[in-house]
Amino acid sequence: MSGQSSVATHRTVGLIAELGSGYGRDIYHGVREAGAAAGVRVVVCDQHNRTARSAMIRSCDALVVMVVGEWLHKELVGVPVVVNVSGRGAGFDRPSVLTDDTAISRLAADHLRALSCQSFITQERGGSLLKDPRAVAFVDQIEQYAAGPVRAWHECDGDTAALARYVAGLPKPVGFFGTTDGRASGFIEQCVIDGLRVPEDVAVIGVDNDEMLCLGSHPTLTSIDTDAERIGYEAVMLALRLLDGEPVPAGPLLIPPRGVVERESTDVIATDDPAVALAARFIRDQALLGAT
């Protein structure tokens, strides 16, 4: 993230975001960095603060918006420059800077496939007419590899307990791709309750690398770093270019993920014997310690 802007410092860019999420906090840091680089004022409010949100919408030259819903769409009528950074804003008629969901899903598929998983599953958002693009891309990638049976589990098919019961009957180890860290960490909790071993029976990977969720999970959660800071940064720079009269891009700017942050939930040793797996992991860990 680099580059300077000649934009006058009197301009103000506002961020409306879900600041309680790791993705939202990373967007915030990227927006602040862009503001400093471009020499513009940046103001921020949580999406749930209606009073601050309304004041910001009236006073800012441009907005970066993380959460898009019908309520917010109505509030933004008349705002000349709004840049969307939420995948849930699909179909929202504004310029967007988004995660590259195909690249994210490919990383997840490659990581789980390398663990010699015998079957694969992901979880889609329920109650939506649009399929979750990450889940769709993951299924497509696994099918291309012909690495094993794969299914996208719809939330409306049942709760997490029903999903865990379904996974228990699949050939193991199972590779589970949670399209968010929240889904992945919640599934790990259910696996523990149901006696499924993570990662020996089920290897789990999430998305966003929200450290609060990833490190608070037991075992800790492997996740894909979406480079959300860059998304926030590029969103501000796009907003400033639009204010300067540049044409609206024909499609969203897609930001590739940084990579996989490996933790305990995918620390799989490919053997059916728990004692052999434990011994192999000990030998490998000692070798790594010796290498350092």
mmCIF file of C-alpha atoms in Angstrom:
data_model
loop_
_atom_site.group_PDB
_atom_site.id
_atom_site.type_symbol
_atom_site.label_atom_id
_atom_site.label_comp_id
_atom_site.label_asym_id
_atom_site.label_seq_id
_atom_site.Cartn_x
_atom_site.Cartn_y
_atom_site.Cartn_z
ATOM 1 C CA MET A 1 0.000 0.000 0.000
ATOM 2 C CA SER A 2 1.756 3.069 -1.167
ATOM 3 C CA GLY A 3 1.312 6.218 -3.171
ATOM 4 C CA GLN A 4 0.431 9.789 -2.432
ATOM 5 C CA SER A 5 -2.561 11.889 -3.448
ATOM 6 C CA SER A 6 -2.737 15.597 -4.234
ATOM 7 C CA VAL A 7 -6.274 15.733 -2.857
ATOM 8 C CA ALA A 8 -6.954 18.817 -0.728
ATOM 9 C CA THR A 9 -6.856 18.158 3.000
ATOM 10 C CA HIS A 10 -10.303 19.670 3.546
ATOM 11 C CA ARG A 11 -11.952 16.551 2.173
ATOM 12 C CA THR A 12 -13.455 14.062 4.626
ATOM 13 C CA VAL A 13 -13.943 10.341 4.051
ATOM 14 C CA GLY A 14 -16.218 8.442 6.436
ATOM 15 C CA LEU A 15 -16.188 4.746 7.280
ATOM 16 C CA ILE A 16 -19.353 2.938 8.374
ATOM 17 C CA ALA A 17 -18.327 -0.523 9.529
ATOM 18 C CA GLU A 18 -19.037 -3.456 11.786
ATOM 19 C CA LEU A 19 -16.169 -2.659 14.122
ATOM 20 C CA GLY A 20 -16.849 -5.653 16.347
ATOM 21 C CA SER A 21 -15.523 -8.009 13.652
ATOM 22 C CA GLY A 22 -11.909 -8.684 12.773
ATOM 23 C CA TYR A 23 -12.613 -7.858 9.134
ATOM 24 C CA GLY A 24 -14.145 -4.533 10.131
ATOM 25 C CA ARG A 25 -11.209 -3.626 12.358
ATOM 26 C CA ASP A 26 -8.743 -4.438 9.585
ATOM 27 C CA ILE A 27 -10.769 -2.320 7.141
ATOM 28 C CA TYR A 28 -10.557 0.496 9.699
ATOM 29 C CA HIS A 29 -6.765 0.287 9.881
ATOM 30 C CA GLY A 30 -6.492 0.355 6.092
ATOM 31 C CA VAL A 31 -8.821 3.358 5.859
ATOM 32 C CA ARG A 32 -6.789 5.249 8.458
ATOM 33 C CA GLU A 33 -3.553 4.463 6.638
ATOM 34 C CA ALA A 34 -5.000 5.703 3.349
ATOM 35 C CA GLY A 35 -6.235 8.884 4.978
ATOM 36 C CA ALA A 36 -2.762 9.610 6.309
ATOM 37 C CA ALA A 37 -1.135 8.848 2.959
ATOM 38 C CA ALA A 38 -3.591 11.019 1.019
ATOM 39 C CA GLY A 39 -3.730 13.859 3.528
ATOM 40 C CA VAL A 40 -7.490 13.705 4.059
ATOM 41 C CA ARG A 41 -9.592 13.635 7.204
ATOM 42 C CA VAL A 42 -11.042 10.242 8.114
ATOM 43 C CA VAL A 43 -14.003 9.751 10.467
ATOM 44 C CA VAL A 44 -15.375 6.423 11.604
ATOM 45 C CA CYS A 45 -18.558 5.099 13.196
ATOM 46 C CA ASP A 46 -19.933 1.688 13.989
ATOM 47 C CA GLN A 47 -22.905 0.724 11.849
ATOM 48 C CA HIS A 48 -25.098 0.317 14.935
ATOM 49 C CA ASN A 49 -24.645 3.936 16.076
ATOM 50 C CA ARG A 50 -27.569 5.436 14.189
ATOM 51 C CA THR A 51 -27.066 9.021 15.389
ATOM 52 C CA ALA A 52 -23.371 9.116 14.461
ATOM 53 C CA ARG A 53 -24.094 7.317 11.213
ATOM 54 C CA SER A 54 -26.694 9.860 10.133
ATOM 55 C CA ALA A 55 -24.431 12.783 10.996
ATOM 56 C CA MET A 56 -21.554 11.229 9.079
ATOM 57 C CA ILE A 57 -23.654 10.648 5.975
ATOM 58 C CA ARG A 58 -24.653 14.321 5.943
ATOM 59 C CA SER A 59 -21.151 15.708 6.485
ATOM 60 C CA CYS A 60 -18.700 13.538 4.522
ATOM 61 C CA ASP A 61 -17.518 14.053 0.968
ATOM 62 C CA ALA A 62 -17.290 10.288 0.422
ATOM 63 C CA LEU A 63 -18.114 7.138 2.350
ATOM 64 C CA VAL A 64 -16.618 3.669 2.652
ATOM 65 C CA VAL A 65 -19.350 1.256 3.735
ATOM 66 C CA MET A 66 -18.769 -2.220 5.096
ATOM 67 C CA VAL A 67 -22.329 -3.329 5.877
ATOM 68 C CA VAL A 68 -24.968 -2.921 3.197
ATOM 69 C CA GLY A 69 -28.664 -3.494 3.853
ATOM 70 C CA GLU A 70 -31.901 -2.034 2.594
ATOM 71 C CA TRP A 71 -31.969 0.365 5.557
ATOM 72 C CA LEU A 72 -28.538 1.740 4.702
ATOM 73 C CA HIS A 73 -29.253 1.827 0.987
ATOM 74 C CA LYS A 74 -32.099 4.254 1.686
ATOM 75 C CA GLU A 75 -29.953 6.437 3.943
ATOM 76 C CA LEU A 76 -27.291 6.750 1.232
ATOM 77 C CA VAL A 77 -29.612 8.143 -1.416
ATOM 78 C CA GLY A 78 -28.053 11.386 -2.648
ATOM 79 C CA VAL A 79 -24.532 10.673 -1.388
ATOM 80 C CA PRO A 80 -22.368 11.171 -4.507
ATOM 81 C CA VAL A 81 -19.476 8.820 -3.694
ATOM 82 C CA VAL A 82 -19.954 5.587 -1.755
ATOM 83 C CA VAL A 83 -17.533 2.667 -1.980
ATOM 84 C CA ASN A 84 -18.732 -0.730 -0.771
ATOM 85 C CA VAL A 85 -16.304 -3.131 0.946
ATOM 86 C CA SER A 86 -18.834 -5.800 1.970
ATOM 87 C CA GLY A 87 -19.386 -9.055 0.102
ATOM 88 C CA ARG A 88 -22.915 -8.922 1.480
ATOM 89 C CA GLY A 89 -23.390 -5.851 -0.705
ATOM 90 C CA ALA A 90 -23.597 -7.988 -3.870
ATOM 91 C CA GLY A 91 -25.964 -6.220 -6.213
ATOM 92 C CA PHE A 92 -25.535 -2.926 -4.351
ATOM 93 C CA ASP A 93 -25.282 -0.336 -7.113
ATOM 94 C CA ARG A 94 -22.060 1.313 -5.912
ATOM 95 C CA PRO A 95 -18.350 0.894 -6.725
ATOM 96 C CA SER A 96 -16.827 -1.907 -4.665
ATOM 97 C CA VAL A 97 -13.486 -3.142 -3.368
ATOM 98 C CA LEU A 98 -13.908 -6.759 -2.290
ATOM 99 C CA THR A 99 -12.157 -9.949 -1.286
ATOM 100 C CA ASP A 100 -11.263 -12.243 -4.177
ATOM 101 C CA ASP A 101 -13.512 -15.101 -3.081
ATOM 102 C CA THR A 102 -12.366 -17.461 -5.832
ATOM 103 C CA ALA A 103 -8.741 -17.053 -4.777
ATOM 104 C CA ILE A 104 -9.717 -17.503 -1.108
ATOM 105 C CA SER A 105 -11.590 -20.718 -1.859
ATOM 106 C CA ARG A 106 -8.723 -22.036 -3.959
ATOM 107 C CA LEU A 107 -6.336 -21.487 -1.043
ATOM 108 C CA ALA A 108 -8.699 -23.359 1.278
ATOM 109 C CA ALA A 109 -9.102 -26.248 -1.172
ATOM 110 C CA ASP A 110 -5.348 -26.508 -1.763
ATOM 111 C CA HIS A 111 -4.594 -26.444 1.960
ATOM 112 C CA LEU A 112 -7.113 -29.155 2.860
ATOM 113 C CA ARG A 113 -6.199 -31.291 -0.132
ATOM 114 C CA ALA A 114 -2.531 -31.209 0.921
ATOM 115 C CA LEU A 115 -3.590 -32.766 4.235
ATOM 116 C CA SER A 116 -4.823 -35.910 2.416
ATOM 117 C CA CYS A 117 -8.428 -35.277 3.435
ATOM 118 C CA GLN A 118 -10.772 -37.967 2.137
ATOM 119 C CA SER A 119 -13.935 -35.836 1.954
ATOM 120 C CA PHE A 120 -14.767 -32.152 2.018
ATOM 121 C CA ILE A 121 -17.588 -29.922 3.197
ATOM 122 C CA THR A 122 -18.333 -26.216 3.406
ATOM 123 C CA GLN A 123 -21.210 -24.176 4.763
ATOM 124 C CA GLU A 124 -23.361 -21.729 2.841
ATOM 125 C CA ARG A 125 -25.414 -18.865 4.183
ATOM 126 C CA GLY A 126 -29.008 -19.940 4.653
ATOM 127 C CA GLY A 127 -32.111 -18.030 3.624
ATOM 128 C CA SER A 128 -30.499 -16.292 0.658
ATOM 129 C CA LEU A 129 -31.426 -16.486 -2.999
ATOM 130 C CA LEU A 130 -27.748 -16.064 -3.842
ATOM 131 C CA LYS A 131 -25.343 -18.888 -3.117
ATOM 132 C CA ASP A 132 -22.313 -18.030 -1.007
ATOM 133 C CA PRO A 133 -19.604 -17.383 -3.651
ATOM 134 C CA ARG A 134 -16.876 -18.797 -1.409
ATOM 135 C CA ALA A 135 -18.765 -22.048 -0.885
ATOM 136 C CA VAL A 136 -19.555 -22.359 -4.590
ATOM 137 C CA ALA A 137 -15.930 -21.736 -5.599
ATOM 138 C CA PHE A 138 -14.676 -24.234 -2.991
ATOM 139 C CA VAL A 139 -16.962 -26.999 -4.246
ATOM 140 C CA ASP A 140 -15.953 -26.270 -7.846
ATOM 141 C CA GLN A 141 -12.264 -26.439 -6.959
ATOM 142 C CA ILE A 142 -12.519 -29.743 -5.079
ATOM 143 C CA GLU A 143 -14.554 -31.229 -7.940
ATOM 144 C CA GLN A 144 -11.846 -30.182 -10.383
ATOM 145 C CA TYR A 145 -9.261 -31.959 -8.243
ATOM 146 C CA ALA A 146 -11.494 -35.033 -7.890
ATOM 147 C CA ALA A 147 -9.982 -35.246 -4.415
ATOM 148 C CA GLY A 148 -13.045 -36.756 -2.752
ATOM 149 C CA PRO A 149 -16.759 -36.198 -2.173
ATOM 150 C CA VAL A 150 -17.663 -32.577 -1.483
ATOM 151 C CA ARG A 151 -20.859 -30.876 -0.381
ATOM 152 C CA ALA A 152 -22.032 -27.373 0.462
ATOM 153 C CA TRP A 153 -24.161 -27.617 3.607
ATOM 154 C CA HIS A 154 -26.950 -25.055 3.741
ATOM 155 C CA GLU A 155 -27.626 -23.483 7.131
ATOM 156 C CA CYS A 156 -31.319 -24.115 6.532
ATOM 157 C CA ASP A 157 -30.534 -27.879 6.316
ATOM 158 C CA GLY A 158 -30.185 -27.892 10.092
ATOM 159 C CA ASP A 159 -28.186 -26.466 12.956
ATOM 160 C CA THR A 160 -24.502 -26.983 13.692
ATOM 161 C CA ALA A 161 -25.265 -30.169 15.612
ATOM 162 C CA ALA A 162 -26.946 -31.670 12.535
ATOM 163 C CA LEU A 163 -23.954 -30.675 10.434
ATOM 164 C CA ALA A 164 -21.562 -32.360 12.879
ATOM 165 C CA ARG A 165 -23.661 -35.556 12.801
ATOM 166 C CA TYR A 166 -23.485 -35.526 9.003
ATOM 167 C CA VAL A 167 -19.717 -35.011 9.039
ATOM 168 C CA ALA A 168 -19.308 -37.900 11.484
ATOM 169 C CA GLY A 169 -20.472 -40.292 8.760
ATOM 170 C CA LEU A 170 -18.044 -39.087 6.079
ATOM 171 C CA PRO A 171 -14.717 -40.731 5.143
ATOM 172 C CA LYS A 172 -11.987 -39.255 7.321
ATOM 173 C CA PRO A 173 -10.157 -37.056 7.690
ATOM 174 C CA VAL A 174 -12.784 -34.542 6.586
ATOM 175 C CA GLY A 175 -11.754 -31.112 5.323
ATOM 176 C CA PHE A 176 -14.155 -28.395 6.542
ATOM 177 C CA PHE A 177 -14.052 -24.927 4.981
ATOM 178 C CA GLY A 178 -15.842 -22.315 7.063
ATOM 179 C CA THR A 179 -16.464 -19.310 4.815
ATOM 180 C CA THR A 180 -15.950 -17.067 7.865
ATOM 181 C CA ASP A 181 -13.988 -17.558 11.078
ATOM 182 C CA GLY A 182 -17.265 -17.412 12.992
ATOM 183 C CA ARG A 183 -18.640 -20.435 11.127
ATOM 184 C CA ALA A 184 -15.370 -22.333 11.444
ATOM 185 C CA SER A 185 -14.878 -21.682 15.168
ATOM 186 C CA GLY A 186 -18.524 -22.517 15.890
ATOM 187 C CA PHE A 187 -18.131 -25.803 14.048
ATOM 188 C CA ILE A 188 -15.005 -26.668 16.047
ATOM 189 C CA GLU A 189 -16.981 -26.190 19.271
ATOM 190 C CA GLN A 190 -19.676 -28.553 18.011
ATOM 191 C CA CYS A 191 -17.086 -31.144 16.977
ATOM 192 C CA VAL A 192 -15.642 -31.125 20.500
ATOM 193 C CA ILE A 193 -19.125 -31.590 21.974
ATOM 194 C CA ASP A 194 -19.835 -34.506 19.610
ATOM 195 C CA GLY A 195 -16.496 -36.229 20.157
ATOM 196 C CA LEU A 196 -15.028 -35.480 16.735
ATOM 197 C CA ARG A 197 -11.292 -34.882 16.977
ATOM 198 C CA VAL A 198 -9.933 -31.702 15.405
ATOM 199 C CA PRO A 199 -7.780 -31.987 13.357
ATOM 200 C CA GLU A 200 -7.441 -35.798 13.347
ATOM 201 C CA ASP A 201 -11.051 -36.462 12.248
ATOM 202 C CA VAL A 202 -11.904 -33.022 10.869
ATOM 203 C CA ALA A 203 -9.428 -30.417 9.631
ATOM 204 C CA VAL A 204 -10.993 -26.944 9.838
ATOM 205 C CA ILE A 205 -10.051 -23.721 8.058
ATOM 206 C CA GLY A 206 -11.809 -20.339 8.251
ATOM 207 C CA VAL A 207 -11.567 -16.938 6.591
ATOM 208 C CA ASP A 208 -10.593 -13.457 7.895
ATOM 209 C CA ASN A 209 -7.822 -14.404 10.365
ATOM 210 C CA ASP A 210 -9.715 -12.728 13.197
ATOM 211 C CA GLU A 211 -7.220 -13.384 15.998
ATOM 212 C CA MET A 212 -9.833 -13.046 18.719
ATOM 213 C CA LEU A 213 -11.769 -15.955 17.204
ATOM 214 C CA CYS A 214 -8.810 -17.942 15.894
ATOM 215 C CA LEU A 215 -6.753 -17.907 19.080
ATOM 216 C CA GLY A 216 -9.826 -18.239 21.282
ATOM 217 C CA SER A 217 -10.826 -21.447 19.537
ATOM 218 C CA HIS A 218 -9.730 -24.791 21.011
ATOM 219 C CA PRO A 219 -7.865 -26.056 19.092
ATOM 220 C CA THR A 220 -6.742 -22.769 17.563
ATOM 221 C CA LEU A 221 -8.160 -22.044 14.127
ATOM 222 C CA THR A 222 -6.275 -22.000 10.845
ATOM 223 C CA SER A 223 -7.551 -19.127 8.725
ATOM 224 C CA ILE A 224 -7.047 -17.256 5.466
ATOM 225 C CA ASP A 225 -5.789 -13.690 5.763
ATOM 226 C CA THR A 226 -7.938 -11.701 3.314
ATOM 227 C CA ASP A 227 -5.682 -8.618 3.409
ATOM 228 C CA ALA A 228 -8.624 -6.514 4.577
ATOM 229 C CA GLU A 229 -6.320 -3.628 5.460
ATOM 230 C CA ARG A 230 -5.496 -3.274 1.785
ATOM 231 C CA ILE A 231 -9.213 -3.404 0.950
ATOM 232 C CA GLY A 232 -9.835 -0.431 3.248
ATOM 233 C CA TYR A 233 -6.836 1.404 1.838
ATOM 234 C CA GLU A 234 -7.828 0.876 -1.801
ATOM 235 C CA ALA A 235 -11.441 1.819 -1.041
ATOM 236 C CA VAL A 236 -10.385 5.270 0.203
ATOM 237 C CA MET A 237 -8.101 5.799 -2.778
ATOM 238 C CA LEU A 238 -10.915 4.808 -5.149
ATOM 239 C CA ALA A 239 -13.298 7.201 -3.395
ATOM 240 C CA LEU A 240 -10.826 10.050 -3.815
ATOM 241 C CA ARG A 241 -10.344 9.296 -7.498
ATOM 242 C CA LEU A 242 -14.107 9.317 -7.998
ATOM 243 C CA LEU A 243 -14.318 12.673 -6.236
ATOM 244 C CA ASP A 244 -11.719 13.916 -8.717
ATOM 245 C CA GLY A 245 -14.000 12.940 -11.588
ATOM 246 C CA GLU A 246 -12.600 9.576 -12.680
ATOM 247 C CA PRO A 247 -15.201 7.227 -14.199
ATOM 248 C CA VAL A 248 -16.810 4.536 -12.062
ATOM 249 C CA PRO A 249 -15.051 1.169 -12.611
ATOM 250 C CA ALA A 250 -16.938 -1.385 -14.679
ATOM 251 C CA GLY A 251 -16.714 -3.966 -11.884
ATOM 252 C CA PRO A 252 -15.427 -4.478 -8.353
ATOM 253 C CA LEU A 253 -11.733 -4.264 -7.546
ATOM 254 C CA LEU A 254 -10.833 -7.705 -6.176
ATOM 255 C CA ILE A 255 -8.045 -7.942 -3.608
ATOM 256 C CA PRO A 256 -6.248 -11.309 -3.393
ATOM 257 C CA PRO A 257 -5.699 -12.902 0.030
ATOM 258 C CA ARG A 258 -2.325 -12.745 1.733
ATOM 259 C CA GLY A 259 -2.272 -16.480 2.415
ATOM 260 C CA VAL A 260 -3.069 -19.199 4.954
ATOM 261 C CA VAL A 261 -2.206 -18.647 8.619
ATOM 262 C CA GLU A 262 -1.719 -22.175 9.927
ATOM 263 C CA ARG A 263 -2.757 -23.136 13.445
ATOM 264 C CA GLU A 264 -3.768 -26.304 15.290
ATOM 265 C CA SER A 265 -7.082 -26.985 13.497
ATOM 266 C CA THR A 266 -5.279 -28.228 10.363
ATOM 267 C CA ASP A 267 -2.222 -29.736 12.044
ATOM 268 C CA VAL A 268 -2.953 -33.155 10.545
ATOM 269 C CA ILE A 269 -0.660 -36.140 10.359
ATOM 270 C CA ALA A 270 -1.963 -38.527 7.695
ATOM 271 C CA THR A 271 -2.373 -41.780 9.639
ATOM 272 C CA ASP A 272 -5.346 -43.613 11.103
ATOM 273 C CA ASP A 273 -3.399 -44.590 14.243
ATOM 274 C CA PRO A 274 -3.666 -41.852 16.948
ATOM 275 C CA ALA A 275 -0.483 -43.076 18.665
ATOM 276 C CA VAL A 276 1.477 -42.967 15.411
ATOM 277 C CA ALA A 277 0.073 -39.504 14.642
ATOM 278 C CA LEU A 278 1.129 -38.242 18.067
ATOM 279 C CA ALA A 279 4.623 -39.676 17.676
ATOM 280 C CA ALA A 280 4.998 -38.312 14.137
ATOM 281 C CA ARG A 281 3.880 -34.862 15.246
ATOM 282 C CA PHE A 282 6.368 -34.925 18.130
ATOM 283 C CA ILE A 283 9.218 -35.913 15.806
ATOM 284 C CA ARG A 284 8.268 -33.234 13.291
ATOM 285 C CA ASP A 285 8.001 -30.528 15.961
ATOM 286 C CA GLN A 286 11.380 -31.456 17.401
ATOM 287 C CA ALA A 287 12.894 -31.306 13.928
ATOM 288 C CA LEU A 288 11.454 -27.835 13.425
ATOM 289 C CA LEU A 289 12.841 -26.704 16.768
ATOM 290 C CA GLY A 290 16.244 -28.060 15.820
ATOM 291 C CA ALA A 291 16.124 -26.188 12.506
ATOM 292 C CA THR A 292 15.617 -22.904 14.324
#
